[in-house]
Amino acid sequence: MPDSRTPLFGLPSPAERRRLADALRTETVGGIVLLAAAVVALLLANTPLSDAYESVSDFHFGVPALGLDLSVAHWASDGALTVFFFVAGIELKRELLTGELRRPAAAALPVVAAFCGMAVPALVYVAVNVVGGGDLDGWAVPMATDIAFALGVLAVIGTNLPSGIRAFLLTLAIVDDLGAIVVIAVFYTSGLDWLALGGALAGLALFWVLHHRTPVRGWYVYVPLGLVIWALMYNSGVHATIAGVAMGMLLRVRLRKGADGAPDEEVSPAEHIEHLVRPLSAGFVVPLFALFAAGVGVSGSALAETVRQPEGLGVVLGLFAGKILGVFGGTYLAARFTRARLNPDLSWPDVAGVSMLAGIGFTVSLLVSELAFTDAETMERVKAAVLVGSLLSALCAGVLLRMRDKKYRKLWEDETRDEDLDGIADIDQDEDPVTRPAEARRRAEARERERAARAEGAERDGRDGREGRD
């Protein structure tokens, strides 16, 4: 008689695996998994299990002959996290070629906001540490925005917020990721091995040729090639995650067209691969990194010591105050003194909420903390400061955006109310400027202007023939 019992840790059915993968592709679930991993790390580091946790984190394995004898924590940050940066590279290229970053007019505001949101926190950190006599090497720690956490918070609390908020935050975070990649590559690379770097670049060139000039599509070719590129990049002295970014940006994001000019494929290779890899990144890679990077002591005395030391205080102020000043100030100045304009669906309180969300600098900030400091005690203080600054930013952003969400909910109800049940919203039948809500009228007029601008831009893009090869 067959056993009908379900095994406790058995392999889920194909349908269940698909549902799980789809869930991990959403920012909400990805942010929750990341948060859960961080909480587990904090519990392990602050309970009697801390010795076992440190032993596992420091355990070394690998292939010493190939220069790959790393601890578990380093495998998570230098190895597994490459998958996260691979997905970031795909997102960046897609935005540059087909997304908001393709149109300078639409990209100007979030791009300026992102650059100011990186520069001001770094300056805040430097100012605090110059005054306090701290270590200036950590200036890049408060620069980063964790896109998974930030979008996860936005998805949970902002069900009625305009879609423009998410687009603004996504564009800002992608530019922020690009800045972090450049900073890691330029400022946290020590002692280049030119032979290994040349081998990595040759591997990337082979990757591009195989992908763009041959019909080779099997994972059994690209995965081994990717591992070789990663190993060479690691041994070159450049941070190994740069290999992931480079491979992601080498993927083709536009649809291939046939002889008749029509697309001969449903999705681009980049979109297909991102669809497959994103659940691995969100459900395993980033949580694994958080599990070994976020395990710091958070006792009252330890937290007090963190904000008393200039390095920790600089990170907290940089993430919390620096990001708000940088993102909001940069957006306002760009809108005030250039031709860039704020999305008509957004208002300045919305930008303030996004500025606070940008202070959630978890994944990349923790990674830069490990690269910037060699002293273990300072590194632990800075990691604790990253957690404190990110938590403050998330809480304040949550309060403000929740208030904005309620306001937009009421506006939506006003705009869709149909008390006479004639199928036409009452507000559309009210032409009296006195009785018609000014905010609803402004939003309707702004949306109409934005639609006209987009139509004009699409027509101009068609005339310019911007559908060239990447």
Tab-separated table of N, CA and C in Angstrom, residues 116 129 151 153 176 204 356 382 422:
chain	number	residue	atom	x	y	z
A	116	CYS	N	22.950	63.389	-5.342
A	116	CYS	CA	22.975	64.192	-4.106
A	116	CYS	C	22.776	63.290	-2.890
A	129	ASN	N	33.480	62.695	11.368
A	129	ASN	CA	34.728	62.027	11.721
A	129	ASN	C	35.928	62.960	11.719
A	151	LEU	N	11.797	49.133	-1.298
A	151	LEU	CA	10.598	48.823	-2.069
A	151	LEU	C	9.662	47.916	-1.285
A	153	VAL	N	9.195	48.019	2.042
A	153	VAL	CA	8.463	48.907	2.949
A	153	VAL	C	7.391	49.677	2.189
A	176	ASP	N	21.757	54.707	-7.640
A	176	ASP	CA	22.503	54.527	-6.396
A	176	ASP	C	23.347	53.254	-6.457
A	204	LEU	N	34.880	37.887	-20.014
A	204	LEU	CA	33.698	38.706	-20.288
A	204	LEU	C	33.514	38.921	-21.791
A	356	MET	N	13.304	59.603	2.919
A	356	MET	CA	13.500	58.825	4.139
A	356	MET	C	13.718	57.352	3.823
A	382	VAL	N	30.207	49.917	13.250
A	382	VAL	CA	29.652	50.511	12.036
A	382	VAL	C	28.472	49.692	11.531
A	422	ASP	N	-25.059	56.506	-11.978
A	422	ASP	CA	-25.262	56.644	-13.424
A	422	ASP	C	-24.047	56.181	-14.216
